[in-house]
Short mmCIF file of C-alpha atoms and ligand atoms in Angstrom, two decimals:
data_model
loop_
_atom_site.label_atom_id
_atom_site.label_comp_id
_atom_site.label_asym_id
_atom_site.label_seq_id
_atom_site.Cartn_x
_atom_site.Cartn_y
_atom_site.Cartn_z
CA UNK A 155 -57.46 4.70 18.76
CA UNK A 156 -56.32 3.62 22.19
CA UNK A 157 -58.42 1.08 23.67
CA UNK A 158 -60.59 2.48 26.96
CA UNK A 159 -63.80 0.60 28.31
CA UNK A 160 -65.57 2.53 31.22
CA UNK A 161 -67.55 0.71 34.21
CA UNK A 162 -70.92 2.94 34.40
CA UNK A 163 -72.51 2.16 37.96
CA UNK A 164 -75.84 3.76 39.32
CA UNK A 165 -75.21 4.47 42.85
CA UNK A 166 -78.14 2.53 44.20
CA UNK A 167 -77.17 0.68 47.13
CA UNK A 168 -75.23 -2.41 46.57
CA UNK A 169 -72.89 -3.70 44.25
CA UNK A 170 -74.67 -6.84 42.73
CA UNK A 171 -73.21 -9.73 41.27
CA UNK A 172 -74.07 -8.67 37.56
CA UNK A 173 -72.51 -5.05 38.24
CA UNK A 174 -69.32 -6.47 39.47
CA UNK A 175 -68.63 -9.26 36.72
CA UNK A 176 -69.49 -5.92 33.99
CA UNK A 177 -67.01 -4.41 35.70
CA UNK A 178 -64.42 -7.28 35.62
CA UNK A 179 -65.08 -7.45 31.99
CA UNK A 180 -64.55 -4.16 31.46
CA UNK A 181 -61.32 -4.30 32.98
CA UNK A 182 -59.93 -7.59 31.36
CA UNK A 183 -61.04 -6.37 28.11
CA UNK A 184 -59.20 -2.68 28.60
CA UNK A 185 -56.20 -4.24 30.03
CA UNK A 186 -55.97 -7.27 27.42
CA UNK A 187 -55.43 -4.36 25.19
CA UNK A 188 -53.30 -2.08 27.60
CA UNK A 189 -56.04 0.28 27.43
CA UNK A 190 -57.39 2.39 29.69
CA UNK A 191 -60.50 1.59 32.28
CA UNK A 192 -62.63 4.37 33.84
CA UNK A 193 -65.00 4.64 36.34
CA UNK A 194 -68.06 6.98 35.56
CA UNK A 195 -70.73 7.39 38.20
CA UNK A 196 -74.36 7.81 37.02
CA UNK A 197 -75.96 9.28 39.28
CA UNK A 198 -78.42 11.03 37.46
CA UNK A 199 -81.48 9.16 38.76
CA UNK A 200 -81.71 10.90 41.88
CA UNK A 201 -84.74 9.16 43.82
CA UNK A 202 -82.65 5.98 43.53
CA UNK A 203 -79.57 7.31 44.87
CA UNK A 204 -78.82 5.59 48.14
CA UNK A 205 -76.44 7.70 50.34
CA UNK A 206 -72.87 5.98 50.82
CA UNK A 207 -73.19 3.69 47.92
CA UNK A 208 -70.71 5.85 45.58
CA UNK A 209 -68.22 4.71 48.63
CA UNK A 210 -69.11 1.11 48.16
CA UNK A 211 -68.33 0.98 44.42
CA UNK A 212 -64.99 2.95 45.63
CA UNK A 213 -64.31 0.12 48.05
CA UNK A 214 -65.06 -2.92 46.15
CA UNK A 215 -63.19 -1.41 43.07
CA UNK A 216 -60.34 -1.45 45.39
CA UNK A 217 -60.59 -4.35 47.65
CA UNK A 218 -61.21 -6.44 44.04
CA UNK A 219 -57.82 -4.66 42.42
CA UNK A 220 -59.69 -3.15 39.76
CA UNK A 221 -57.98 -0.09 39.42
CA UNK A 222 -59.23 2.11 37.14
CA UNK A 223 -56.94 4.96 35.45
CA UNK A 224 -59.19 7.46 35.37
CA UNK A 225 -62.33 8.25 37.81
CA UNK A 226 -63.82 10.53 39.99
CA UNK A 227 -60.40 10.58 41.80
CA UNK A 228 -58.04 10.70 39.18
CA UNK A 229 -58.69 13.04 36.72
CA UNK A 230 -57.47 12.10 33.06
CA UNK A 231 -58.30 15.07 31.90
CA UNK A 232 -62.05 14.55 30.61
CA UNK A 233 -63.81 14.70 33.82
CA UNK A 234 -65.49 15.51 35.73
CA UNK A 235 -66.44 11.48 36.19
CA UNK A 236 -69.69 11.62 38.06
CA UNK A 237 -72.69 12.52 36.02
CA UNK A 238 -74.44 15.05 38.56
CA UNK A 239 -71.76 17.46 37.62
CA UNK A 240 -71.71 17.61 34.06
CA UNK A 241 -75.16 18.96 33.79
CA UNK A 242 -74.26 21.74 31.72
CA UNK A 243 -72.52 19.83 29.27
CA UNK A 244 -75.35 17.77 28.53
CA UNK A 245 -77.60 20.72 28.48
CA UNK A 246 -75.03 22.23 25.89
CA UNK A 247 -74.89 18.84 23.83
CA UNK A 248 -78.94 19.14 24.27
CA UNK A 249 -79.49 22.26 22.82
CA UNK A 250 -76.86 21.54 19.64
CA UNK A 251 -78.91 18.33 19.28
CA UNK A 252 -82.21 20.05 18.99
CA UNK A 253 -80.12 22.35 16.64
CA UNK A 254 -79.40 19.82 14.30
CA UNK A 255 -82.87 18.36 14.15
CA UNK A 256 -82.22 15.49 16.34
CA UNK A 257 -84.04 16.75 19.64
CA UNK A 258 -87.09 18.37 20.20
CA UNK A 259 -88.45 20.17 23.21
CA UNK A 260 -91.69 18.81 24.04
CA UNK A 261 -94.64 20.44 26.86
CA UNK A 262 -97.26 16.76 26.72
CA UNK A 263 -97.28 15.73 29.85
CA UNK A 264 -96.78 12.42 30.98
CA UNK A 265 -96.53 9.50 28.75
CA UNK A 266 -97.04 10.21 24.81
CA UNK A 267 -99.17 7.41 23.25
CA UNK A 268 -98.55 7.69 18.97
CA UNK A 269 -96.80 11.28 17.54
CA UNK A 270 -95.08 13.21 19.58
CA UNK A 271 -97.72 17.03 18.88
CA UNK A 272 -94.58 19.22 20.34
CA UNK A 273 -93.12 17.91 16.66
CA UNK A 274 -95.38 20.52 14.79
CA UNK A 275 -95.45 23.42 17.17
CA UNK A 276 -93.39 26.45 15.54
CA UNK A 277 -90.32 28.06 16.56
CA UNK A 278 -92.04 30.91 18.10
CA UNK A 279 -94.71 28.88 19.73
CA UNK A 280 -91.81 26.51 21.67
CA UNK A 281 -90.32 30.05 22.55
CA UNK A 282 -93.23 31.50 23.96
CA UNK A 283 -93.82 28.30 26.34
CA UNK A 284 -90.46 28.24 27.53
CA UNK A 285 -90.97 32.08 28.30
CA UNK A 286 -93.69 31.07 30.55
CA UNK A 287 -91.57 28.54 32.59
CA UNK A 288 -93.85 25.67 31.10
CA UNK A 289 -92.69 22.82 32.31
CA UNK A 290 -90.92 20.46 29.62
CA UNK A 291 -88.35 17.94 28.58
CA UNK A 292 -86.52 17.49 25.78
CA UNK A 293 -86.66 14.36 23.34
CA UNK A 294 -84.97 12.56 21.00
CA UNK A 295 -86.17 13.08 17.08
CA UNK A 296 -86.53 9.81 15.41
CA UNK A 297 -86.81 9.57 11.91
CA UNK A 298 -90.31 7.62 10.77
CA UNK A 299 -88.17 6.35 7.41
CA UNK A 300 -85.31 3.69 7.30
CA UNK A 301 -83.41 1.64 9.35
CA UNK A 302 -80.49 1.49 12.22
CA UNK A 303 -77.84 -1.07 12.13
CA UNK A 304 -74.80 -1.99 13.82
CA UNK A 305 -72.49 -5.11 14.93
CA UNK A 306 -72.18 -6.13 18.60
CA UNK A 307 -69.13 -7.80 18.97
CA UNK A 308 -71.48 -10.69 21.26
CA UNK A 309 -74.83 -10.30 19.81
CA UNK A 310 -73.97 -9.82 16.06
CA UNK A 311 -75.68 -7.86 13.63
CA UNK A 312 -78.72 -5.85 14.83
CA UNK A 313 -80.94 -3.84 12.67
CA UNK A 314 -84.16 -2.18 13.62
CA UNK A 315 -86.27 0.11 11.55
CA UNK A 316 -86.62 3.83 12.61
CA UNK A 317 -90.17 3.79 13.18
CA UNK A 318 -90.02 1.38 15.79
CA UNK A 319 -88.02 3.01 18.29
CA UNK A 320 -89.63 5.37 21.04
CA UNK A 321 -88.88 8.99 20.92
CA UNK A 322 -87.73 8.89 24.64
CA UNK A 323 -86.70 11.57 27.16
CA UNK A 324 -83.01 12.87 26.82
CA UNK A 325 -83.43 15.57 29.44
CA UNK A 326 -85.91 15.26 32.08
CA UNK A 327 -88.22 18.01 33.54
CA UNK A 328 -85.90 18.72 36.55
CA UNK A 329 -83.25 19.65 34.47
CA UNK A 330 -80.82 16.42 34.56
CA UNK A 331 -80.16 13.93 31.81
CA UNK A 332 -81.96 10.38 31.49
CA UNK A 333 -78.91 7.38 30.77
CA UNK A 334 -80.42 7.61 26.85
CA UNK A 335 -78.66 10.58 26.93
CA UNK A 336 -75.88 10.81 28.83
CA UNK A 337 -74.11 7.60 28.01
CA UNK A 338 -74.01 8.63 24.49
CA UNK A 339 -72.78 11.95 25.77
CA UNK A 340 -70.08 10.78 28.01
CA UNK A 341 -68.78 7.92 26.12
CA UNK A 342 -68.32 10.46 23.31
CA UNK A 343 -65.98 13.17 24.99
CA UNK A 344 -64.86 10.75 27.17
CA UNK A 345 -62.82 8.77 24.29
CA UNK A 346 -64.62 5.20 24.96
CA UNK A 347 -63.55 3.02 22.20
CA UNK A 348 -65.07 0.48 23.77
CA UNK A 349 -68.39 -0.09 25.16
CA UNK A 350 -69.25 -2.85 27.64
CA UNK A 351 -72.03 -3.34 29.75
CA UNK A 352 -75.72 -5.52 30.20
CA UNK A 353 -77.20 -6.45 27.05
CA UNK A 354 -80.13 -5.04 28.33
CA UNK A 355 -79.27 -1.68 26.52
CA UNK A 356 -78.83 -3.78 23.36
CA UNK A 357 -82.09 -2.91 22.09
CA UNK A 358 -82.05 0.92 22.78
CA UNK A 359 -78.61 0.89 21.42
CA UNK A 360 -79.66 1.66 17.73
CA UNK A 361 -81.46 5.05 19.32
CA UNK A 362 -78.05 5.54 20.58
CA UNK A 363 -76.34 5.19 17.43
CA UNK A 364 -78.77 7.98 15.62
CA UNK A 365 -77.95 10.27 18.58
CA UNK A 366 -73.77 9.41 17.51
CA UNK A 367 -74.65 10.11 13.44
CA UNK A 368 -76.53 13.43 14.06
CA UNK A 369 -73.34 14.75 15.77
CA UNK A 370 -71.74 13.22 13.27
CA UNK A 371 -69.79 11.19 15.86
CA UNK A 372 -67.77 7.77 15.76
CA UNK A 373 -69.96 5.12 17.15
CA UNK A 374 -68.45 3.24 19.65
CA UNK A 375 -67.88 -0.90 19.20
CA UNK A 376 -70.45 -2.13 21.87
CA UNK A 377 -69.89 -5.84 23.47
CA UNK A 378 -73.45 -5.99 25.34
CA UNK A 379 -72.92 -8.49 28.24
CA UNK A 380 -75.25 -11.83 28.65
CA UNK A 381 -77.26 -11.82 32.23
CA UNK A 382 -76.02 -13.84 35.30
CA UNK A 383 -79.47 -15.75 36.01
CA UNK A 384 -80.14 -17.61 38.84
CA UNK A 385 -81.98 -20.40 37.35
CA UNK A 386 -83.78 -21.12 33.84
CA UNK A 387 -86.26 -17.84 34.24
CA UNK A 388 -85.03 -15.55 36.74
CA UNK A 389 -82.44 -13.07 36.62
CA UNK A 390 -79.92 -12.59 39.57
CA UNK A 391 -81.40 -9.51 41.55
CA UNK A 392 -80.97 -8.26 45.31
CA UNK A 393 -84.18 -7.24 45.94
CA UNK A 394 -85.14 -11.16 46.01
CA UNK A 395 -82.20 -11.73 48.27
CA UNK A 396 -79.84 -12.76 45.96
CA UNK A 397 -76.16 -12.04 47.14
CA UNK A 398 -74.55 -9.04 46.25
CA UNK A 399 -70.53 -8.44 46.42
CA UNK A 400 -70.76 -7.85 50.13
CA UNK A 401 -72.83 -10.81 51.04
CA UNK A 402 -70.10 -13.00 49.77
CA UNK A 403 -67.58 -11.53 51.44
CA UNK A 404 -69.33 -11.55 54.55
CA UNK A 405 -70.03 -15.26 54.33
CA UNK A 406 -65.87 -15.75 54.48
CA UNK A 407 -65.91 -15.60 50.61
CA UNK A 408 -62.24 -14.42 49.61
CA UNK A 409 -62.03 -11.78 47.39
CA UNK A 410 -59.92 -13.38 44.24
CA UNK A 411 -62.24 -16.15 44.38
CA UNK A 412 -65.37 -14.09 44.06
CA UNK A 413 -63.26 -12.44 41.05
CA UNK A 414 -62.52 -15.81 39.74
CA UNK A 415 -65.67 -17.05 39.49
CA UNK A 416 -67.31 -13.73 38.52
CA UNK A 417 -65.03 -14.31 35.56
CA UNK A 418 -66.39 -17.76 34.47
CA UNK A 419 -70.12 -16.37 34.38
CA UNK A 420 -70.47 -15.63 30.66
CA UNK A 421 -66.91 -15.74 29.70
CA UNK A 422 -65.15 -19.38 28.96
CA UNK A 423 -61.35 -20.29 28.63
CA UNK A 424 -60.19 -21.59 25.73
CA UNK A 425 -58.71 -24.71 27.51
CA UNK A 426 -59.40 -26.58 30.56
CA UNK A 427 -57.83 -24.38 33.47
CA UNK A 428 -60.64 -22.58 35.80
CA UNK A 429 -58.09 -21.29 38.58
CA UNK A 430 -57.23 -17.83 37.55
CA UNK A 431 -55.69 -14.91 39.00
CA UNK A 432 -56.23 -11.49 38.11
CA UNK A 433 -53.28 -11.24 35.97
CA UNK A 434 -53.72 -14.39 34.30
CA UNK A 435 -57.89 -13.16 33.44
CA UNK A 436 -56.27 -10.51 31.97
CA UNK A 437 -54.07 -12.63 29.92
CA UNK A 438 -56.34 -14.85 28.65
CA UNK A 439 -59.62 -13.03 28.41
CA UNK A 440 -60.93 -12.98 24.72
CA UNK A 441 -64.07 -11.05 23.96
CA UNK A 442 -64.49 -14.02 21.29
CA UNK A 443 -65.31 -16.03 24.16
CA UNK A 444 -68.40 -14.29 25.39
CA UNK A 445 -71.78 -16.23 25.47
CA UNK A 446 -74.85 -14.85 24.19
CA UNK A 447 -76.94 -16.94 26.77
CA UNK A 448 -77.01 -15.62 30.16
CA UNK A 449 -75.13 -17.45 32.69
CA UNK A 450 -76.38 -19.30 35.85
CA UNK A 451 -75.11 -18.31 39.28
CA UNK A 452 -74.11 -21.73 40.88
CA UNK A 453 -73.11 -21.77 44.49
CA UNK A 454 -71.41 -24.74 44.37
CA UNK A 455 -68.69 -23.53 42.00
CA UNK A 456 -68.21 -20.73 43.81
CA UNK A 457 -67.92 -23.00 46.75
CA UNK A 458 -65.16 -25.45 45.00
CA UNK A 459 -63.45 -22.27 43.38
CA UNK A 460 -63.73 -20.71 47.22
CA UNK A 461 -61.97 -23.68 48.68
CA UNK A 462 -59.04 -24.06 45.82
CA UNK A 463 -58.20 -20.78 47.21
CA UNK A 464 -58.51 -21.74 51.28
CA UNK A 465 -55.97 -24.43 50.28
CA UNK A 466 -53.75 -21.87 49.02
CA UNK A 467 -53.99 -19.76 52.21
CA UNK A 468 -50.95 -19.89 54.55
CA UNK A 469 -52.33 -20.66 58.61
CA UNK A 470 -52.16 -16.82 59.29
CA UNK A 471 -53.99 -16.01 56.09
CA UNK A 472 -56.83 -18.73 57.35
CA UNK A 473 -56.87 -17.76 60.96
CA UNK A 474 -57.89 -14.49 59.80
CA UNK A 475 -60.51 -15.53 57.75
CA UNK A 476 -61.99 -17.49 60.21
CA UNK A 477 -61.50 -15.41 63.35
CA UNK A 478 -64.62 -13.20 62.59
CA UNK A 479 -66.98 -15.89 63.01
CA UNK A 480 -65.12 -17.98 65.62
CA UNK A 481 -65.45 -14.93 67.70
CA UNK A 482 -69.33 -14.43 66.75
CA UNK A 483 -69.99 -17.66 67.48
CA UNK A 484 -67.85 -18.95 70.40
CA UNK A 485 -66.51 -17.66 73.41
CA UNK A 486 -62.91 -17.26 72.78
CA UNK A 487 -61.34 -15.98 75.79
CA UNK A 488 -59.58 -18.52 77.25
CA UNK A 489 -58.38 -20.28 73.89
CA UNK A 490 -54.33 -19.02 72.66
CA UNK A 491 -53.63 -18.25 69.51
CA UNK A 492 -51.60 -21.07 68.78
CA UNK A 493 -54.85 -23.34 69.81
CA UNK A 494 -56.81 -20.95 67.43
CA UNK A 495 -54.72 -21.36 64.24
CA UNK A 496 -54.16 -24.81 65.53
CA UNK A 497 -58.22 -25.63 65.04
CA UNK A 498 -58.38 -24.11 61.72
CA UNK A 499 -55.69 -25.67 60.27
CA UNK A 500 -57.00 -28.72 61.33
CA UNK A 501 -60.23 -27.83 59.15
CA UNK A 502 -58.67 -26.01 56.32
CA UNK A 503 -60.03 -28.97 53.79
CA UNK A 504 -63.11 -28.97 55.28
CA UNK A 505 -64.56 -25.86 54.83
CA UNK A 506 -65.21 -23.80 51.59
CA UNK A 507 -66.03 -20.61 53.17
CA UNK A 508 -65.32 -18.64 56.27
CA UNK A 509 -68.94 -19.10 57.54
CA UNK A 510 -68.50 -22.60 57.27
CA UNK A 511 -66.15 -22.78 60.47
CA UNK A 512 -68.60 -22.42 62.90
CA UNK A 513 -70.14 -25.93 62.35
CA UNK A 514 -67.57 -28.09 61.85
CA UNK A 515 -66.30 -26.67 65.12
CA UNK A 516 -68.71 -27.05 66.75
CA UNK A 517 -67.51 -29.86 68.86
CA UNK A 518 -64.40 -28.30 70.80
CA UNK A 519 -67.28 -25.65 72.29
CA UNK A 520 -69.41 -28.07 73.55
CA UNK A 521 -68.93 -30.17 76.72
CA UNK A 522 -71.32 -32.91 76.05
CA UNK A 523 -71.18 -34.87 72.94
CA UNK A 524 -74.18 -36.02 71.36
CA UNK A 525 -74.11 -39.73 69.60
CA UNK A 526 -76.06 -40.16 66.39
CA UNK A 527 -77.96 -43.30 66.33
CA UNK A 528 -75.44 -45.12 63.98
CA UNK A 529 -72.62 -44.24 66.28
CA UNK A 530 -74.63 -45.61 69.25
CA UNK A 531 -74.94 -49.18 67.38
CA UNK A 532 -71.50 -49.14 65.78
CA UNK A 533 -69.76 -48.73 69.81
CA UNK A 534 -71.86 -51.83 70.90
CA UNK A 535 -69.08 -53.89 69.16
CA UNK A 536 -67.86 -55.80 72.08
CA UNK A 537 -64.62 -55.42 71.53
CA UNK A 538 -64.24 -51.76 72.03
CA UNK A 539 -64.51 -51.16 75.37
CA UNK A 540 -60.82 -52.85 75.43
CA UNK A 541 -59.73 -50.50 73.02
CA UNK A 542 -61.06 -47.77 74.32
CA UNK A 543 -59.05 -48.42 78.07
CA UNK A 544 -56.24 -49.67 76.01
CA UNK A 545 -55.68 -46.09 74.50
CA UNK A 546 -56.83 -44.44 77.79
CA UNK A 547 -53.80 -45.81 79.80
CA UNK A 548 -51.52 -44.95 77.34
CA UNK A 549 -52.72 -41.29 77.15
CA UNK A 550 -52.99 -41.12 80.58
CA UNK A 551 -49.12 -41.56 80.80
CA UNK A 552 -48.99 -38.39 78.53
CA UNK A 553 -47.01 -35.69 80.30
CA UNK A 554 -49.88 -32.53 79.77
CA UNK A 555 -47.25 -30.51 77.73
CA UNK A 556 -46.54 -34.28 75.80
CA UNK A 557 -50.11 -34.00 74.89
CA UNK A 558 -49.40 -33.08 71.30
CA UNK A 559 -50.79 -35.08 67.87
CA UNK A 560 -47.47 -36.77 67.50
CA UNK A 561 -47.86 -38.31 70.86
CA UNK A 562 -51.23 -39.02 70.72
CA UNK A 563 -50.73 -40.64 67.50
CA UNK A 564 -47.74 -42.87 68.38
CA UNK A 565 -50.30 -43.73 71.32
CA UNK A 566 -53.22 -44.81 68.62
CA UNK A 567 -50.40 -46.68 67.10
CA UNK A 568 -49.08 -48.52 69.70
CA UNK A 569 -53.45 -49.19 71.10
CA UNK A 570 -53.41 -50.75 67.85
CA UNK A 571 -50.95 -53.32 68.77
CA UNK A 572 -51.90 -54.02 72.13
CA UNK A 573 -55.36 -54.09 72.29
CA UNK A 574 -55.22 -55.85 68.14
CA UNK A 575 -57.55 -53.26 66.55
CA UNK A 576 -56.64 -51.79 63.06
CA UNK A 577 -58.53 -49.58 60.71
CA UNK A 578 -61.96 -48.49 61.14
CA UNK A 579 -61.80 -51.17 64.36
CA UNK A 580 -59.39 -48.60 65.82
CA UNK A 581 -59.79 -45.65 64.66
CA UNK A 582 -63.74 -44.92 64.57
CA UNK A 583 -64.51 -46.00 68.25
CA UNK A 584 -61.65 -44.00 69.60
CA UNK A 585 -62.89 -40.77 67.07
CA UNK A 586 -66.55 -41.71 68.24
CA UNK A 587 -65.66 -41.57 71.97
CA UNK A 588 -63.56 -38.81 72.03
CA UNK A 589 -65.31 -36.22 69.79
CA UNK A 590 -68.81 -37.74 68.75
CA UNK A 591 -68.94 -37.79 65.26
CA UNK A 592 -68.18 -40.45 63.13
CA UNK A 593 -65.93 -38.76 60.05
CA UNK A 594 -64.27 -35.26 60.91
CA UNK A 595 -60.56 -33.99 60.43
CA UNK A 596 -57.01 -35.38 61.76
CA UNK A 597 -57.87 -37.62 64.94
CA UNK A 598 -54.74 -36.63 66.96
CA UNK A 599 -55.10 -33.49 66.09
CA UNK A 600 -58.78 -33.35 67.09
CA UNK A 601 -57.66 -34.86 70.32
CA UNK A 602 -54.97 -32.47 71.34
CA UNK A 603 -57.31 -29.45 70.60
CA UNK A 604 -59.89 -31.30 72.94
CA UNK A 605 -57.10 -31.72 76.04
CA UNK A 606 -55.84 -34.22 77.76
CA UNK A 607 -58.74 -33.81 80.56
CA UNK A 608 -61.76 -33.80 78.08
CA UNK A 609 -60.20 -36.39 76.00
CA UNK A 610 -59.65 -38.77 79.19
CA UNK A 611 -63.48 -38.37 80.53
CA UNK A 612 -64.61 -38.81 77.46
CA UNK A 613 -63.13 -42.26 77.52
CA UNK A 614 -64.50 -43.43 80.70
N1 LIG B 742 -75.62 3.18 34.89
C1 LIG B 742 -75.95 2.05 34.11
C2 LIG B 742 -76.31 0.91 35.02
O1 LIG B 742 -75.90 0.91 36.17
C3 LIG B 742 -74.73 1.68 33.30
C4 LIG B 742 -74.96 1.07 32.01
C5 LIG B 742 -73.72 1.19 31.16
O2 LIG B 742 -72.72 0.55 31.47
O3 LIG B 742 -73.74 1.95 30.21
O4 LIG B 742 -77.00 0.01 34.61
#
């Protein structure tokens, strides 16, 4: 049987960490195999639909390069791929389920506590109360005897016994499936060899399976997915402002590195590379490899795995990952291009994320510079006010056009001589004076984005 994994979203809103790395492991895992990946939208919860959210997963899917063969928009012939319209398929499936014993309809209302009572009403009684337009859902059939079993391919061996399990809803009163149902359904006629997603379905997984043997169905191999946690206790989750897919990006988060990463929570490498690409996930990804404890989202990683990629970046690349908050933050009208790409080049080591522009720039917005208290004691070495008028007069001689970090380094170079400073003696009161801060990026550089004009007032 040919490998195919499907990604299953709910459109509710957002696409959160957890949903993205189940779909990246979907993905590796179908195309380790040169299987097929599909996207199925589950939409049948309608109250938590959110409107343009099935657009979202469309986007990210896309913008992340996780193509999928078959989906709402390509049709692979056992569509259609969004749940809301396959209603009468599940209310066909339903009915042959019931047939077979492993269904019943049932009138309670609200919650059952103990036996199900619909279980004993007669054929003609159920009849009569559908006649009447009762209101009623239909429910799975558990048997009371015996056990359920199967192998995750993560988790291992689970068996429960029969009477444990709930006898919950398959179709709902308004007429549409619950995701005990469906799945099963879907991933049946859909081919899914393979089924991968939170292991918080591992434990309604064995109702699942008695849904599969009643139709006398192949079950599925399941790989049930640790959780990405964001500390010992809690679970990653958006609604207490933990970031989602588009909170990365918009923090200048590039999108292979957010894949990258993604990729590392709950999945490990057999040796000791962490820099992937796509293709190379794909490549090395081993189901094997899956933890059973949940992972731990750690900003900093991302952060370090953010910035391996930065370096990669070529200065156009960069620019344009750093315009968008230049341009929030500063007014850029009168600054070129060249002075633009100039600036974050300059900074490309020191930021890991677009966002992270904004500060270390701060300087070359300002007009004033602000001394921190150790700056203000380190310039009252006496010696510096020589060095300081030393490198002065030999900027000053700087054509404007000359005023370029070559030039302003061969005039650092030849202060050093003249005025007989070296090393931090040199270099920190001239950095100090000139920009304020005591440890920042390329000095010459720094001073040729500041101009000649600032950088001479600044030195007295
Ligand atoms: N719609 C389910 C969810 O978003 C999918 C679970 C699955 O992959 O089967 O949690």
């Amino acid at each position: 049987m040919k490998m195919r994994t499907r990604f299953a979203p709910s459109p509710t809103g957002y696409m959160h960490i957890g949903n993205l790395r189940t779909a990246l492991y979907c993905y590796l895992i179908a195309k380790h195999d040169h299987g097929d990946f599909i996207l199925r939208i589950e939409d049948t919860d309608q109250q938590r639909e959110v409107e343009g959210a099935i657009d979202l997963i469309y986007q990210v899917m896309e913008e992340t390069g996780l193509h999928y063969d078959e989906g709402p928009d390509i049709d692979g012939g056992v569509g259609p791929y969004i749940q809301s319209q396959r209603l009468d398929i599940y209310h066909e499936y339903a009915q042959k389920l019931i047939d077979l014993g492993g269904a019943h309809y049932c009138f309670c209302e609200g919650e059952l506590e103990g036996e199900d009572p619909c279980l004993h009403l007669s054929q003609q009684e159920i009849q009569d109360k559908l006649d009447a337009g009762i209101s009623h859902v239909i429910r799975q059939t558990i048997p009371t005897t015996g056990t359920t079993s199967f192998d995750d391919e993560v988790y291992g061996h689970i068996e429960v016994e029969n009477k444990t399990l709930n006898e919950g809803i398959l179709i709902k009163s308004d007429g549409y499936p619950t995701y005990n149902f469906a799945n099963v359904i879907d991933d049946h006629l859909m081919n899914i060899s393979h089924v991968v997603r939170g292991n918080e379905y591992l434990s309604s997984t064995p109702k699942y399976n008695l849904i599969y043997k009643t139709f006398d169905w192949e079950i599925p191999t399941y790989i049930h997915l640790p959780p990405v946690n964001k500390d010992e206790t809690h679970k990653l989750s958006k609604r207490n402002g933990d970031a989602s897919y588009q909170d990365l990006k918009e923090k200048g988060y590039l999108k292979e590195a957010i894949i990258n990463y993604i990729a590392l929570l709950g999945w490990s490498p057999e040796g000791e590379q962490e820099i992937f690409s796509l293709d190379e996930l794909i490549k090395a990804f081993d189901v094997k490899r899956i933890s059973k404890s949940g992972a731990i989202f750690d900003m900093n990683k991302l952060k370090w795995i953010n910035s391996q990629y930065i370096k990669k970046l070529d200065t156009k690349q960069l620019t344009e990952l750093c315009l968008p908050f230049l341009k929030e933050a500063y007014d850029l009208s009168n600054k070129s291009e060249a002075w633009i790409e100039k600036l974050v080049e300059v900074h490309r080591d020191h930021i890991s994320c677009g966002e992270e522009i904004v500060e270390q720039v701060k300087l070359f917005f300002e007009d004033e510079i602000h001394l921190e208290e150790e700056a203000i004691e380190f310039m009252k070495d006496e010696a510096i006010p020589n060095t300081l008028a030393v490198f002065k007069s030999k900027v000053a001689e700087l054509a404007e056009e000359d005023f370029k970090q070559d030039q302003i380094f061969a005039c650092i170079k030849a202060t050093q001589k003249e005025a007989k400073a070296r090393g931090k003696m040199l270099y920190m009161p001239l950095r100090i004076a000139t920009t304020g801060i005591m440890h920042g990026p390329d000095l010459a550089a720094s001073m040729e984005l500041l101009g000649k004009e600032k950088v001479l007032k600044r030195l007295g």
